[in-house]
Amino acid sequence: MPIRVLSEEVASKIAAGEVVERPASVAKELVENSIDAGATEIKVEVRQGGRRLMRVIDDGAGIPANEVELAFARHATSKIASLDDLSSIATLGFRGEALASIAAVSQLTIVTRTTEEEVGTQLRLEGGKVAQRQKKGSPQGTVVTVENLFYNVPARLKFLRSETTERKHIDGLIHRYAMAYPDLRFSLINDGRLTFQSLGTGQLYDVVIKVYGLELAQQMLEVQSSKLDNLKPGTQNLEPIIDVYGYISIPSLHRANRNYLTFFVNGRWVQDRMLSYAVSEAYHTLLPTGRYPVVVLCLTLDPSQVDINVHPTKSEIRFLDSNAVFTAVQKAVRRTLMDQTTIPRMAGLPSQWSAQEMERRRRLVEVGSERRAQVELALEMQRPVGVEAPSAFEFAEPARLPPLRVLGQVVQTYIIAEGPEGLYLIDQHTAHERVLYERLMAERARMAITSQALLQPLTVELPLQPQVTVEESLEFLSQLGFDIEPFGGDTYLVRAAPTMLAQGDIAQAIAEIVDELTTGRAIGTGEERALISLVCHSAVRAGQTLSIEEMRDLIRQLEQTTMPRTCPHGRPTMIHLSVAQLAREFGRG
Ligand code: ADP
Ligand code: MG
């Protein structure tokens, strides 16, 4: 489409506001333009945190000579023309304001050439006014150079932070675009030094390695939504509605803030509370409270399902069906975590890995060639006899518990144990919850939850729930090993219960499971909480006297779990007093 000035009617429907806040906003707009122009290679040059100079070079379509001036007019765009276009935008830009706004507050030079033209055009603007225009030989594509940003608005200059801070914002921005577009080659040159480069291989994982480093990348799991996550509840529709793809950190890797949660929706970086919440829900019970995972997730959905015309910088969006998006993200992430954490490590034989996972593992080893020998050696030494050589990936598993020796019980609630690194106080209830939880998840995955007939059938009442039918609850309960049949009215007869619940209050557990089932926000989370309540009712209570043998048993089982340090509710299972801490407390220096 040629560049045209939008009609008053269309222009008035576009979220208005200033987009040039700081150097990083300039970088963002220019890079988005390059991506929209179909570039395969984008170079960004920055001097003095972008204040002195910012240059974006692309090999995209270029702007025809007779449209160059128009590109700098307000509301001039080649990306939309009518109101209709606004409802399904497939490009990053559409407001036609960026070039005009940037040119107004800087000294800007553009050199551009399309394939059809033999010679390019150079245009120089000062504070938005054309200062010079000439023909100029240039390769196909566009180079925009923005110098002395805010030179004519000293008030704005005052609001800029230090050069380092501004530079970091630009770095973060380029990293994000490189991850959102792994098939493009991005280079970032800061004050003459190449500080970042993506390879343009099309593999997100390659960019993740470049952005976060190999060490961290090794602790990331691949997320891929399956069609099952996308089924519209209650329909036979097998079309994926929302595709979720990306990488998430294993639970032992976490950060103190949300800065490492990165989301892209249809190639656009977005900040969205609901998406962060969906991820937190998926990690529920796996991370200590107040800690956040490292996540890079790309969502793809029909553009008509998203409204991006909410905010001038377009980093806030609105989903038409935000529940569906929440569920898709939460399920995809949760399933990835569960697959990785409940199945015993060595069960994942290479033949069962997807082609993509194989490829990922191959790359992992390839990229880390210097570290490879080191990694392999470490793995060789750990490897039990007769087990296939694990890949470098296993190297990143969270540290398990050291062997512990039980010494006794305190207030019939805590187990005291000694390990090579000091003293451990273990909460018998939360520790047992962790053990039972992982067992339940593994048995459930194999559909092998063991059940035990009751000597005396038990009657329970299941009140009708609005959100989940009794049939659905019964179905779920039977999957968990309960055998329940109608006994007239709201009353039901329980004939068998899961074996692990043998010592627990069966009626109470059923009531809570049904309750949790109906209160989960997304389908998955209710079930998740229901499983946790079964585990909670099955675990040994605080205040219960345990024999040394029973305690040893519990600790041995805890040692086998993948996440021994927290219970499924996320509370700690143990407190560790290191030898050094003890020495310090006793003043041994
Ligand atoms: P928008 O991106 O919202 O359309 P801009 O002010 O950013 O508005 O750009 C105006 C127009 O200039 C774009 O619609 C596009 O046609 C053209 N343009 C800007 N940058 C480039 C580029 N790097 N390569 C090709 N065309 C460009
Ligand atoms: Mg633009």
Short mmCIF file of N, CA, C and O and ligand atoms in Angstrom, two decimals, residues 3 29-30 33-34 36-37 58 61-63 71 76-79 93-100 142, ligand 1:
data_model
loop_
_atom_site.label_atom_id
_atom_site.label_comp_id
_atom_site.label_asym_id
_atom_site.label_seq_id
_atom_site.Cartn_x
_atom_site.Cartn_y
_atom_site.Cartn_z
N ILE A 3 1.83 5.16 1.08
CA ILE A 3 1.62 5.89 2.32
C ILE A 3 0.54 6.95 2.07
O ILE A 3 0.57 7.65 1.06
N GLU A 29 10.24 2.25 17.91
CA GLU A 29 9.47 2.63 16.73
C GLU A 29 10.23 2.34 15.44
O GLU A 29 9.66 1.86 14.46
N LEU A 30 11.54 2.63 15.45
CA LEU A 30 12.31 2.42 14.22
C LEU A 30 12.45 0.93 13.91
O LEU A 30 12.32 0.50 12.76
N ASN A 33 9.29 -0.43 12.51
CA ASN A 33 9.15 -0.07 11.10
C ASN A 33 9.97 -0.99 10.21
O ASN A 33 9.52 -1.40 9.15
N SER A 34 11.19 -1.32 10.67
CA SER A 34 12.05 -2.20 9.87
C SER A 34 11.42 -3.58 9.75
O SER A 34 11.44 -4.19 8.68
N ASP A 36 8.21 -4.32 10.01
CA ASP A 36 7.04 -4.18 9.12
C ASP A 36 7.47 -4.11 7.65
O ASP A 36 6.72 -4.51 6.75
N ALA A 37 8.67 -3.57 7.39
CA ALA A 37 9.13 -3.42 6.01
C ALA A 37 9.69 -4.73 5.47
O ALA A 37 10.23 -4.77 4.36
N ASP A 58 18.15 -1.17 7.93
CA ASP A 58 17.48 -2.42 7.56
C ASP A 58 17.59 -2.69 6.07
O ASP A 58 17.95 -1.81 5.28
N ALA A 61 11.83 -3.16 2.57
CA ALA A 61 11.26 -2.71 1.29
C ALA A 61 11.67 -1.30 0.87
O ALA A 61 11.68 -0.99 -0.32
N GLY A 62 12.02 -0.45 1.83
CA GLY A 62 12.36 0.93 1.48
C GLY A 62 11.11 1.76 1.20
O GLY A 62 10.00 1.22 1.15
N ILE A 63 11.31 3.07 1.06
CA ILE A 63 10.17 3.96 0.80
C ILE A 63 10.38 4.59 -0.58
O ILE A 63 11.46 5.11 -0.85
N ALA A 71 5.91 10.24 4.66
CA ALA A 71 6.11 9.34 5.80
C ALA A 71 6.27 10.13 7.10
O ALA A 71 6.00 9.61 8.18
N ALA A 76 0.26 9.58 8.80
CA ALA A 76 0.52 9.06 7.46
C ALA A 76 1.06 7.64 7.60
O ALA A 76 2.04 7.41 8.31
N THR A 77 0.39 6.71 6.98
CA THR A 77 0.80 5.31 7.10
C THR A 77 0.46 4.54 5.84
O THR A 77 -0.47 4.90 5.12
N SER A 78 1.22 3.47 5.61
CA SER A 78 0.91 2.58 4.48
C SER A 78 0.26 1.31 5.01
O SER A 78 0.01 0.38 4.27
N LYS A 79 0.01 1.27 6.35
CA LYS A 79 -0.38 -0.01 6.95
C LYS A 79 -1.88 -0.20 7.14
O LYS A 79 -2.35 -1.34 7.19
N GLY A 93 3.18 -1.46 13.36
CA GLY A 93 2.75 -0.06 13.34
C GLY A 93 1.41 0.07 12.66
O GLY A 93 0.95 -0.84 11.99
N PHE A 94 0.75 1.19 12.89
CA PHE A 94 -0.51 1.47 12.19
C PHE A 94 -0.98 2.89 12.46
O PHE A 94 -1.90 3.39 11.83
N ARG A 95 -0.29 3.59 13.38
CA ARG A 95 -0.77 4.89 13.79
C ARG A 95 -0.25 6.01 12.89
O ARG A 95 -0.79 7.11 12.89
N GLY A 96 0.84 5.74 12.18
CA GLY A 96 1.39 6.75 11.29
C GLY A 96 1.89 7.99 12.00
O GLY A 96 1.88 9.08 11.45
N GLU A 97 2.33 7.82 13.23
CA GLU A 97 2.74 9.00 14.00
C GLU A 97 4.21 8.98 14.41
O GLU A 97 4.76 10.02 14.77
N ALA A 98 4.82 7.79 14.39
CA ALA A 98 6.15 7.67 14.98
C ALA A 98 7.18 8.56 14.29
O ALA A 98 7.85 9.36 14.94
N LEU A 99 7.28 8.42 12.96
CA LEU A 99 8.32 9.21 12.28
C LEU A 99 8.10 10.70 12.50
O LEU A 99 9.04 11.44 12.74
N ALA A 100 6.85 11.13 12.44
CA ALA A 100 6.56 12.55 12.66
C ALA A 100 6.99 12.98 14.06
O ALA A 100 7.64 14.02 14.24
N THR A 142 16.45 0.81 4.32
CA THR A 142 16.28 2.12 4.93
C THR A 142 17.28 2.31 6.07
O THR A 142 17.51 1.38 6.85
P1 ADP B 1 3.36 3.52 11.04
O1 ADP B 1 4.50 2.59 11.27
O2 ADP B 1 2.40 3.53 12.16
O3 ADP B 1 2.73 3.36 9.71
P2 ADP B 1 5.42 5.56 11.02
O4 ADP B 1 5.39 7.02 11.26
O5 ADP B 1 6.28 4.74 11.93
O6 ADP B 1 3.94 5.03 11.03
O7 ADP B 1 5.89 5.31 9.53
C1 ADP B 1 5.15 5.90 8.47
C2 ADP B 1 5.30 5.12 7.19
O8 ADP B 1 6.63 5.19 6.71
C3 ADP B 1 5.05 3.63 7.35
O9 ADP B 1 3.67 3.32 7.22
C4 ADP B 1 5.85 3.03 6.20
O10 ADP B 1 5.15 3.03 5.02
C5 ADP B 1 7.01 4.00 6.07
N1 ADP B 1 8.24 3.51 6.74
C6 ADP B 1 8.71 3.90 7.94
N2 ADP B 1 9.87 3.26 8.24
C7 ADP B 1 10.12 2.44 7.21
C8 ADP B 1 11.18 1.50 6.91
N3 ADP B 1 12.20 1.27 7.76
N4 ADP B 1 11.13 0.83 5.73
C9 ADP B 1 10.10 1.04 4.87
N5 ADP B 1 9.09 1.90 5.10
C10 ADP B 1 9.09 2.60 6.24
#
